[in-house]
Amino acid sequence: MSENKFSRRGFLKTLGMTMGAMALEPTYNKVQAATNILERKEGKSIYGGIPLRTLGSGNTAFNVSALGFGVMGMTYNRSQHPDKKQCIRLLHEAVDRGITLFDTAIIYGPLTNEILAGEALSEFHGKINVTTKFGHEVVNGKGTGRQDSRPATIRQYCEESLRRLRTDCIPMFYQHRFDPNTPIEDVAGTICDLMKEGKVLHWGMCEVSPETIRKAHAECPLTAVQSEYHLMHRIVEENGVLDTCKNLGIGFVPYSPLNRGFLGGSINEYTVFDRNNDNRHTLPRFQPEAMRANTRIVNVLQDFGRKRGMTSSQVALGWLLQKEPFIVPIPGTTKLSHLEENLRTLDFDVSTEEWKELELAVAQVPVVGDRYNAEQQKQVGF
Ligand SMILES: NC(=O)c1ccc[n+]([C@@H]2O[C@H](COP(=O)([O-])OP(=O)(O)OC[C@H]3O[C@@H](n4cnc5c(N)ncnc54)[C@H](OP(=O)(O)O)[C@@H]3O)[C@@H](O)[C@H]2O)c1
């Protein structure tokens, strides 16, 4: 990974120089610096060392840690999860390590995920960002399966998200899925009004086409597009979404960057997903036959990683990070060891030629199974 794109070592070097400079400063600063180091040792501070990246550009620019944190699986869709206390502890560990971008949505739970994020992270208001998403209709705490991005609903959902997140401004509000019954101009116009009112700082859209991105951006400049992107699903390279983001100065946030954990190597044809809290059992790519075949792709990542001291998760995340400097993946985890492992991705140097070799090797293995079932597929790509 080239040093000019991001490097934790580079960051630590800068930190060292800053500390050196601090030693020459008046007594107060020395004490302050010592306190920071002490707090860091005790795992309390927010002085973690992750390089930053910028989503969006100009007035829409949003500086965040190069890796974000997907909160979804702590309450929703990823089978069993630790209790609330453990999740809050892990979210604090993530803050301590320098993560400043946390991703949730109204539909996750529904509502439980925003509530958790609010309880765990509102105390870091102004230092980190919890981004959330509207669009899926939720009535009496239950998802209806319909889309509702009418202006009045966006406003209502915004107020409710603000309450659950315990804040007065949402750092980034995404439209989770396109609403075929509400013109995108109306959605963008409503967001613009919410921005003027100070309730939303930036906005984004998920799983939309280049045409929709352009229309929305013309109405109210976008900061980020969030779509599925990883070594087993590279459609955004082919359908113009990534190029459109690049040309318009919009950031890109790949969701499910480990293909819902599969590229981490601990899921296989025998894995049993909790049918009450995991959508993977509904996805063609997560049927036992498909997983058996697709394990060969994980093996390619493991082979690549073995020669470089990397795990397959680090290979998957590193590949995404080197694609473009405006990409910020948001892997989810419920484990401190996985959080550490994923962040360590930022320590490796892998050249462009080596990443190309990896791409070629992965391309030799056909991906078996669609990423979504027919119903879910209907909601993407507008
Ligand atoms: N916009 C959208 O439509 C959309 C859709 C889906 C997701 N998202 C967002 O994207 C975030 C991440 O997506 P995701 O949870 O679907 O997929 P993911 O990040 O690709 O994978 C998460 C899974 O990977 C496992 N994992 C994490 N690090 C690992 C490691 N180092 N080794 C092995 N396994 C590891 C986690 O299990 P452990 O808990 O055991 O670590 C978890 O079950 C979500 O939290 C959500 O915020 C957005």
Short mmCIF file of C-alpha atoms and ligand atoms in Angstrom, two decimals:
data_model
loop_
_atom_site.label_atom_id
_atom_site.label_comp_id
_atom_site.label_asym_id
_atom_site.label_seq_id
_atom_site.Cartn_x
_atom_site.Cartn_y
_atom_site.Cartn_z
CA MET A 1 0.00 0.00 0.00
CA SER A 2 1.66 3.22 -1.00
CA GLU A 3 2.82 5.48 1.82
CA ASN A 4 1.36 8.60 0.23
CA LYS A 5 -2.20 7.23 0.40
CA PHE A 6 -2.22 6.33 4.08
CA SER A 7 0.15 4.94 6.61
CA ARG A 8 -0.14 4.45 10.31
CA ARG A 9 3.61 4.50 10.57
CA GLY A 10 3.60 7.93 8.92
CA PHE A 11 1.01 9.05 11.42
CA LEU A 12 3.05 7.76 14.36
CA LYS A 13 6.11 9.53 13.01
CA THR A 14 4.15 12.79 12.89
CA LEU A 15 2.81 12.09 16.37
CA GLY A 16 6.36 11.57 17.60
CA MET A 17 7.47 14.87 16.08
CA THR A 18 4.46 16.62 17.64
CA MET A 19 5.29 15.13 21.04
CA GLY A 20 8.87 16.29 20.58
CA ALA A 21 7.67 19.81 19.85
CA MET A 22 5.37 19.65 22.86
CA ALA A 23 8.38 18.96 25.08
CA LEU A 24 9.59 22.49 24.28
CA GLU A 25 6.23 24.07 25.08
CA PRO A 26 5.29 25.64 28.45
CA THR A 27 4.51 23.39 31.44
CA TYR A 28 0.75 23.21 30.79
CA ASN A 29 1.26 21.56 27.42
CA LYS A 30 3.71 19.06 28.88
CA VAL A 31 1.13 18.05 31.47
CA GLN A 32 -1.53 17.90 28.81
CA ALA A 33 0.67 15.68 26.63
CA ALA A 34 1.46 13.41 29.56
CA THR A 35 -2.22 13.15 30.39
CA ASN A 36 -2.98 12.17 26.83
CA ILE A 37 -0.35 9.41 26.95
CA LEU A 38 -1.64 8.22 30.33
CA GLU A 39 -5.24 8.18 29.15
CA ARG A 40 -4.20 6.29 26.06
CA LYS A 41 -2.56 3.63 28.20
CA GLU A 42 -5.73 3.32 30.23
CA GLY A 43 -7.78 3.05 27.09
CA LYS A 44 -9.84 6.15 27.81
CA SER A 45 -8.69 8.80 25.42
CA ILE A 46 -9.76 9.59 21.91
CA TYR A 47 -6.20 10.12 20.71
CA GLY A 48 -6.02 6.98 18.58
CA GLY A 49 -3.82 7.09 15.53
CA ILE A 50 -5.75 6.38 12.36
CA PRO A 51 -5.08 8.44 9.25
CA LEU A 52 -7.95 10.54 7.97
CA ARG A 53 -9.69 10.51 4.64
CA THR A 54 -12.07 13.02 3.09
CA LEU A 55 -15.51 12.08 1.85
CA GLY A 56 -16.93 14.68 -0.52
CA SER A 57 -15.24 17.90 -1.57
CA GLY A 58 -15.51 21.68 -1.28
CA ASN A 59 -18.39 22.66 1.00
CA THR A 60 -19.46 19.04 1.42
CA ALA A 61 -16.05 17.75 2.59
CA PHE A 62 -16.25 15.43 5.57
CA ASN A 63 -13.01 14.31 7.25
CA VAL A 64 -13.22 10.88 8.85
CA SER A 65 -10.94 8.03 9.87
CA ALA A 66 -9.77 5.93 6.90
CA LEU A 67 -11.71 2.97 8.30
CA GLY A 68 -15.15 3.39 9.81
CA PHE A 69 -17.19 1.04 11.99
CA GLY A 70 -20.46 -0.60 10.90
CA VAL A 71 -22.66 -0.82 14.01
CA MET A 72 -25.47 -2.87 12.40
CA GLY A 73 -24.34 -6.34 13.48
CA MET A 74 -24.34 -5.34 17.15
CA THR A 75 -28.12 -5.67 17.19
CA TYR A 76 -29.29 -6.77 13.74
CA ASN A 77 -28.86 -9.25 10.93
CA ARG A 78 -25.58 -10.85 12.00
CA SER A 79 -26.92 -13.64 14.27
CA GLN A 80 -25.96 -13.67 17.95
CA HIS A 81 -24.30 -10.61 19.39
CA PRO A 82 -22.87 -9.66 22.80
CA ASP A 83 -25.04 -7.83 25.34
CA LYS A 84 -25.40 -4.06 25.33
CA LYS A 85 -22.66 -3.48 27.91
CA GLN A 86 -20.10 -5.38 25.82
CA CYS A 87 -21.14 -3.59 22.64
CA ILE A 88 -20.80 -0.19 24.31
CA ARG A 89 -17.37 -1.20 25.57
CA LEU A 90 -16.29 -2.22 22.08
CA LEU A 91 -17.63 0.99 20.54
CA HIS A 92 -15.59 2.93 23.12
CA GLU A 93 -12.52 0.87 22.20
CA ALA A 94 -13.12 1.87 18.58
CA VAL A 95 -13.30 5.55 19.55
CA ASP A 96 -10.16 5.14 21.61
CA ARG A 97 -8.34 3.72 18.60
CA GLY A 98 -9.27 6.75 16.51
CA ILE A 99 -12.31 5.65 14.55
CA THR A 100 -14.46 8.70 13.89
CA LEU A 101 -17.09 7.27 11.51
CA PHE A 102 -19.83 4.99 12.86
CA ASP A 103 -22.59 3.72 10.60
CA THR A 104 -26.14 2.87 11.65
CA ALA A 105 -29.68 3.13 10.19
CA ILE A 106 -33.27 3.42 11.35
CA ILE A 107 -34.13 0.01 9.87
CA TYR A 108 -31.38 -1.81 11.82
CA GLY A 109 -33.37 -3.49 14.57
CA PRO A 110 -35.49 -1.52 13.60
CA LEU A 111 -34.49 1.33 15.92
CA THR A 112 -32.39 -0.75 18.36
CA ASN A 113 -29.17 0.00 16.52
CA GLU A 114 -29.65 3.77 16.60
CA ILE A 115 -30.58 3.52 20.28
CA LEU A 116 -27.36 1.61 21.00
CA ALA A 117 -25.27 4.06 18.96
CA GLY A 118 -26.88 6.98 20.79
CA GLU A 119 -26.27 5.49 24.21
CA ALA A 120 -22.68 4.50 23.46
CA LEU A 121 -21.45 7.38 21.37
CA SER A 122 -23.33 10.60 22.15
CA GLU A 123 -20.76 11.43 24.85
CA PHE A 124 -18.18 11.87 22.07
CA HIS A 125 -20.35 14.41 20.26
CA GLY A 126 -18.23 16.71 18.07
CA LYS A 127 -15.26 14.31 18.09
CA ILE A 128 -16.75 11.38 16.21
CA ASN A 129 -19.65 11.02 13.77
CA VAL A 130 -22.60 8.66 13.82
CA THR A 131 -24.16 8.55 10.38
CA THR A 132 -27.63 7.09 9.88
CA LYS A 133 -30.15 6.32 7.12
CA PHE A 134 -33.82 6.91 6.33
CA GLY A 135 -36.00 5.45 3.60
CA HIS A 136 -37.26 2.05 4.72
CA GLU A 137 -40.72 2.56 6.16
CA VAL A 138 -40.94 1.71 9.86
CA VAL A 139 -44.35 1.68 11.53
CA ASN A 140 -44.68 1.07 15.28
CA GLY A 141 -41.09 -0.11 15.41
CA LYS A 142 -41.50 -2.63 12.57
CA GLY A 143 -40.22 -2.49 8.99
CA THR A 144 -43.03 -2.75 6.41
CA GLY A 145 -40.80 -3.63 3.45
CA ARG A 146 -41.95 -0.44 1.67
CA GLN A 147 -39.95 2.68 0.87
CA ASP A 148 -41.05 6.08 2.14
CA SER A 149 -38.90 9.09 1.37
CA ARG A 150 -41.71 11.64 1.17
CA PRO A 151 -40.56 15.01 2.54
CA ALA A 152 -42.82 14.85 5.62
CA THR A 153 -41.55 11.35 6.43
CA ILE A 154 -37.90 12.37 6.05
CA ARG A 155 -38.55 15.22 8.48
CA GLN A 156 -40.31 12.94 10.95
CA TYR A 157 -37.56 10.29 10.72
CA CYS A 158 -34.89 12.96 11.12
CA GLU A 159 -36.47 14.21 14.37
CA GLU A 160 -36.78 10.64 15.69
CA SER A 161 -33.18 9.77 14.74
CA LEU A 162 -31.92 12.91 16.46
CA ARG A 163 -33.69 11.81 19.64
CA ARG A 164 -32.40 8.23 19.50
CA LEU A 165 -28.86 9.38 18.68
CA ARG A 166 -29.08 11.97 21.48
CA THR A 167 -27.79 14.78 19.32
CA ASP A 168 -29.02 17.95 17.66
CA CYS A 169 -27.40 17.38 14.26
CA ILE A 170 -26.92 14.23 12.16
CA PRO A 171 -23.37 14.32 10.70
CA MET A 172 -24.52 12.45 7.58
CA PHE A 173 -28.05 11.31 6.67
CA TYR A 174 -28.25 8.76 3.85
CA GLN A 175 -31.25 7.74 1.81
CA HIS A 176 -31.07 3.98 2.44
CA ARG A 177 -32.99 2.90 -0.66
CA PHE A 178 -34.46 4.87 -3.56
CA ASP A 179 -38.20 5.55 -3.27
CA PRO A 180 -39.78 5.13 -6.73
CA ASN A 181 -42.80 7.20 -5.62
CA THR A 182 -40.85 10.27 -4.51
CA PRO A 183 -38.83 12.26 -7.07
CA ILE A 184 -35.20 12.48 -6.06
CA GLU A 185 -35.41 16.28 -6.41
CA ASP A 186 -37.97 16.33 -3.56
CA VAL A 187 -35.72 14.17 -1.38
CA ALA A 188 -32.68 16.36 -2.08
CA GLY A 189 -34.70 19.54 -1.51
CA THR A 190 -35.90 18.29 1.88
CA ILE A 191 -32.36 17.41 2.92
CA CYS A 192 -31.18 20.86 1.82
CA ASP A 193 -33.83 22.42 4.07
CA LEU A 194 -32.78 20.22 6.99
CA MET A 195 -29.19 21.35 6.40
CA LYS A 196 -30.26 25.00 6.48
CA GLU A 197 -32.04 24.30 9.77
CA GLY A 198 -28.82 22.78 11.16
CA LYS A 199 -30.33 19.33 11.68
CA VAL A 200 -28.23 17.55 9.05
CA LEU A 201 -24.61 18.31 8.18
CA HIS A 202 -23.98 16.10 5.10
CA TRP A 203 -26.00 13.67 3.05
CA GLY A 204 -25.53 10.52 1.04
CA MET A 205 -27.40 7.84 -0.92
CA CYS A 206 -27.13 4.06 -1.01
CA GLU A 207 -27.21 1.72 -4.00
CA VAL A 208 -28.21 4.26 -6.64
CA SER A 209 -27.33 4.65 -10.32
CA PRO A 210 -24.97 7.27 -11.78
CA GLU A 211 -27.99 9.08 -13.23
CA THR A 212 -29.68 9.40 -9.83
CA ILE A 213 -26.39 10.46 -8.24
CA ARG A 214 -26.03 13.25 -10.80
CA LYS A 215 -29.62 14.47 -10.39
CA ALA A 216 -29.42 14.43 -6.60
CA HIS A 217 -26.01 16.08 -6.54
CA ALA A 218 -27.23 18.91 -8.79
CA GLU A 219 -30.05 19.62 -6.34
CA CYS A 220 -28.11 19.29 -3.08
CA PRO A 221 -24.41 18.30 -3.25
CA LEU A 222 -23.74 14.80 -1.96
CA THR A 223 -20.90 13.89 0.38
CA ALA A 224 -20.95 10.12 -0.09
CA VAL A 225 -22.50 7.20 -1.90
CA GLN A 226 -22.71 3.94 0.04
CA SER A 227 -22.98 0.68 -1.90
CA GLU A 228 -21.82 -2.90 -1.55
CA TYR A 229 -18.24 -3.24 -2.79
CA HIS A 230 -15.62 -5.89 -2.12
CA LEU A 231 -13.54 -8.45 -3.99
CA MET A 232 -16.64 -10.63 -4.59
CA HIS A 233 -18.86 -7.78 -5.76
CA ARG A 234 -17.24 -5.15 -7.97
CA ILE A 235 -20.28 -3.87 -9.83
CA VAL A 236 -19.61 -0.21 -8.90
CA GLU A 237 -16.47 -0.38 -11.05
CA GLU A 238 -18.55 -1.44 -14.05
CA ASN A 239 -21.81 0.50 -13.72
CA GLY A 240 -20.17 3.93 -13.55
CA VAL A 241 -20.94 4.63 -9.87
CA LEU A 242 -17.31 4.82 -8.77
CA ASP A 243 -16.34 6.98 -11.77
CA THR A 244 -19.29 9.29 -11.17
CA CYS A 245 -18.24 9.75 -7.56
CA LYS A 246 -14.69 10.47 -8.67
CA ASN A 247 -15.77 13.00 -11.31
CA LEU A 248 -18.19 14.81 -9.02
CA GLY A 249 -15.92 14.79 -5.95
CA ILE A 250 -18.25 12.54 -3.95
CA GLY A 251 -16.87 10.08 -1.39
CA PHE A 252 -17.56 6.35 -1.53
CA VAL A 253 -18.35 4.14 1.46
CA PRO A 254 -18.24 0.40 0.66
CA TYR A 255 -20.68 -1.47 2.88
CA SER A 256 -20.27 -5.14 3.82
CA PRO A 257 -16.58 -4.77 2.86
CA LEU A 258 -15.86 -8.32 4.07
CA ASN A 259 -18.86 -9.66 2.14
CA ARG A 260 -20.85 -9.98 5.38
CA GLY A 261 -17.95 -11.70 7.09
CA PHE A 262 -17.35 -14.30 4.38
CA LEU A 263 -13.96 -12.89 3.34
CA GLY A 264 -12.84 -13.10 6.97
CA GLY A 265 -12.61 -16.87 6.48
CA SER A 266 -14.62 -18.03 9.48
CA ILE A 267 -17.86 -18.74 7.61
CA ASN A 268 -18.34 -21.91 5.57
CA GLU A 269 -20.99 -24.27 4.22
CA TYR A 270 -21.64 -25.59 7.76
CA THR A 271 -22.25 -22.18 9.31
CA VAL A 272 -25.77 -21.89 10.72
CA PHE A 273 -27.26 -18.39 10.66
CA ASP A 274 -29.85 -17.36 13.25
CA ARG A 275 -33.05 -17.32 11.18
CA ASN A 276 -34.60 -14.70 13.48
CA ASN A 277 -31.73 -12.24 13.26
CA ASP A 278 -29.66 -12.79 10.15
CA ASN A 279 -30.51 -12.07 6.53
CA ARG A 280 -27.65 -14.17 5.21
CA HIS A 281 -29.74 -17.35 5.09
CA THR A 282 -31.97 -15.56 2.54
CA LEU A 283 -29.10 -14.61 0.22
CA PRO A 284 -28.18 -16.89 -2.73
CA ARG A 285 -24.47 -16.34 -2.09
CA PHE A 286 -24.83 -17.71 1.45
CA GLN A 287 -26.48 -21.00 0.55
CA PRO A 288 -24.27 -24.00 1.49
CA GLU A 289 -23.46 -24.94 -2.13
CA ALA A 290 -22.48 -21.37 -2.98
CA MET A 291 -20.36 -21.00 0.15
CA ARG A 292 -18.56 -24.26 -0.59
CA ALA A 293 -17.62 -22.99 -4.07
CA ASN A 294 -16.81 -19.45 -2.94
CA THR A 295 -14.45 -20.65 -0.22
CA ARG A 296 -11.91 -20.94 -3.02
CA ILE A 297 -11.95 -17.13 -3.24
CA VAL A 298 -11.20 -16.85 0.48
CA ASN A 299 -8.34 -19.31 -0.10
CA VAL A 300 -6.89 -16.95 -2.73
CA LEU A 301 -6.95 -14.07 -0.21
CA GLN A 302 -5.39 -16.31 2.45
CA ASP A 303 -2.59 -17.37 0.06
CA PHE A 304 -1.92 -13.75 -0.82
CA GLY A 305 -1.93 -12.75 2.83
CA ARG A 306 0.25 -15.64 4.04
CA LYS A 307 3.29 -14.33 2.15
CA ARG A 308 2.80 -10.86 3.60
CA GLY A 309 1.74 -11.58 7.18
CA MET A 310 -1.82 -10.49 6.47
CA THR A 311 -5.12 -12.17 7.25
CA SER A 312 -7.79 -12.49 4.57
CA SER A 313 -9.80 -9.66 6.21
CA GLN A 314 -6.78 -7.39 6.01
CA VAL A 315 -6.29 -8.32 2.36
CA ALA A 316 -9.96 -7.57 1.63
CA LEU A 317 -9.90 -4.19 3.40
CA GLY A 318 -6.46 -3.22 2.09
CA TRP A 319 -7.58 -3.90 -1.48
CA LEU A 320 -10.54 -1.55 -1.05
CA LEU A 321 -8.46 1.19 0.57
CA GLN A 322 -5.89 1.26 -2.21
CA LYS A 323 -8.57 1.55 -4.92
CA GLU A 324 -9.25 5.26 -4.37
CA PRO A 325 -8.29 7.79 -1.71
CA PHE A 326 -11.97 8.80 -1.33
CA ILE A 327 -13.00 5.29 -0.22
CA VAL A 328 -13.80 4.64 3.47
CA PRO A 329 -14.89 1.05 4.24
CA ILE A 330 -17.10 0.39 7.28
CA PRO A 331 -16.49 -3.19 8.47
CA GLY A 332 -18.66 -4.37 11.33
CA THR A 333 -17.55 -6.51 14.24
CA THR A 334 -18.56 -7.58 17.74
CA LYS A 335 -15.00 -8.52 18.77
CA LEU A 336 -12.06 -6.45 19.93
CA SER A 337 -9.64 -8.88 18.28
CA HIS A 338 -11.34 -8.35 14.90
CA LEU A 339 -11.41 -4.59 15.40
CA GLU A 340 -7.65 -4.61 16.08
CA GLU A 341 -7.03 -6.92 13.13
CA ASN A 342 -9.04 -4.75 10.76
CA LEU A 343 -7.29 -1.57 11.89
CA ARG A 344 -3.89 -3.24 11.43
CA THR A 345 -4.69 -3.29 7.72
CA LEU A 346 -3.38 0.26 7.74
CA ASP A 347 0.14 -0.99 8.62
CA PHE A 348 0.87 -2.95 5.46
CA ASP A 349 2.63 -1.80 2.31
CA VAL A 350 1.45 -3.62 -0.79
CA SER A 351 2.30 -2.33 -4.25
CA THR A 352 -0.19 -1.64 -7.03
CA GLU A 353 1.33 -4.52 -9.03
CA GLU A 354 0.76 -6.93 -6.16
CA TRP A 355 -2.88 -5.84 -5.83
CA LYS A 356 -3.27 -6.44 -9.59
CA GLU A 357 -1.90 -9.97 -9.10
CA LEU A 358 -4.49 -10.54 -6.41
CA GLU A 359 -7.29 -9.28 -8.68
CA LEU A 360 -6.17 -11.63 -11.44
CA ALA A 361 -6.02 -14.59 -9.07
CA VAL A 362 -9.49 -13.82 -7.67
CA ALA A 363 -10.89 -13.41 -11.19
CA GLN A 364 -9.92 -17.03 -11.95
CA VAL A 365 -12.58 -18.22 -9.50
CA PRO A 366 -16.18 -17.54 -10.54
CA VAL A 367 -18.42 -16.18 -7.79
CA VAL A 368 -21.33 -18.53 -7.20
CA GLY A 369 -24.75 -17.13 -6.21
CA ASP A 370 -26.26 -13.65 -6.48
CA ARG A 371 -25.65 -11.22 -3.66
CA TYR A 372 -29.38 -10.51 -3.15
CA ASN A 373 -32.61 -12.44 -3.65
CA ALA A 374 -35.13 -11.15 -6.20
CA GLU A 375 -37.05 -9.01 -3.68
CA GLN A 376 -33.92 -7.24 -2.38
CA GLN A 377 -32.55 -6.85 -5.90
CA LYS A 378 -35.67 -4.87 -6.87
CA GLN A 379 -34.66 -2.14 -4.39
CA VAL A 380 -31.21 -1.36 -5.80
CA GLY A 381 -29.71 0.32 -8.85
CA PHE A 382 -32.25 3.09 -9.53
N1 LIG B 1 -26.30 0.76 3.03
C1 LIG B 1 -26.68 -0.48 3.09
O1 LIG B 1 -27.62 -0.90 2.40
C2 LIG B 1 -25.96 -1.44 3.99
C3 LIG B 1 -26.19 -2.83 3.90
C4 LIG B 1 -25.48 -3.68 4.76
C5 LIG B 1 -24.58 -3.15 5.66
N2 LIG B 1 -24.38 -1.81 5.74
C6 LIG B 1 -23.41 -1.24 6.69
O2 LIG B 1 -22.16 -1.87 6.51
C7 LIG B 1 -21.66 -2.34 7.77
C8 LIG B 1 -20.84 -3.60 7.60
O3 LIG B 1 -21.57 -4.52 6.87
P1 LIG B 1 -21.81 -6.05 7.28
O4 LIG B 1 -21.88 -6.23 8.74
O5 LIG B 1 -22.93 -6.50 6.42
O6 LIG B 1 -20.56 -6.79 6.67
P2 LIG B 1 -18.99 -6.88 6.90
O7 LIG B 1 -18.49 -5.70 7.59
O8 LIG B 1 -18.48 -7.25 5.56
O9 LIG B 1 -18.87 -8.16 7.80
C9 LIG B 1 -19.26 -8.16 9.14
C10 LIG B 1 -19.05 -9.56 9.66
O10 LIG B 1 -17.67 -9.89 9.52
C11 LIG B 1 -17.15 -10.41 10.71
N3 LIG B 1 -15.78 -9.89 10.85
C12 LIG B 1 -15.39 -8.61 11.05
N4 LIG B 1 -14.04 -8.54 11.11
C13 LIG B 1 -13.59 -9.79 10.93
C14 LIG B 1 -12.30 -10.36 10.91
N5 LIG B 1 -11.22 -9.61 11.06
N6 LIG B 1 -12.19 -11.70 10.71
C15 LIG B 1 -13.29 -12.49 10.55
N7 LIG B 1 -14.55 -11.99 10.58
C16 LIG B 1 -14.69 -10.66 10.77
C17 LIG B 1 -18.06 -9.93 11.81
O11 LIG B 1 -18.18 -10.93 12.79
P3 LIG B 1 -17.60 -10.69 14.28
O12 LIG B 1 -18.66 -9.94 14.99
O13 LIG B 1 -17.41 -12.09 14.74
O14 LIG B 1 -16.32 -9.94 14.13
C18 LIG B 1 -19.40 -9.68 11.10
O15 LIG B 1 -20.30 -10.75 11.27
C19 LIG B 1 -22.93 -2.55 8.60
O16 LIG B 1 -22.65 -2.49 9.98
C20 LIG B 1 -23.81 -1.43 8.14
O17 LIG B 1 -23.51 -0.26 8.88
C21 LIG B 1 -25.05 -0.96 4.90
#
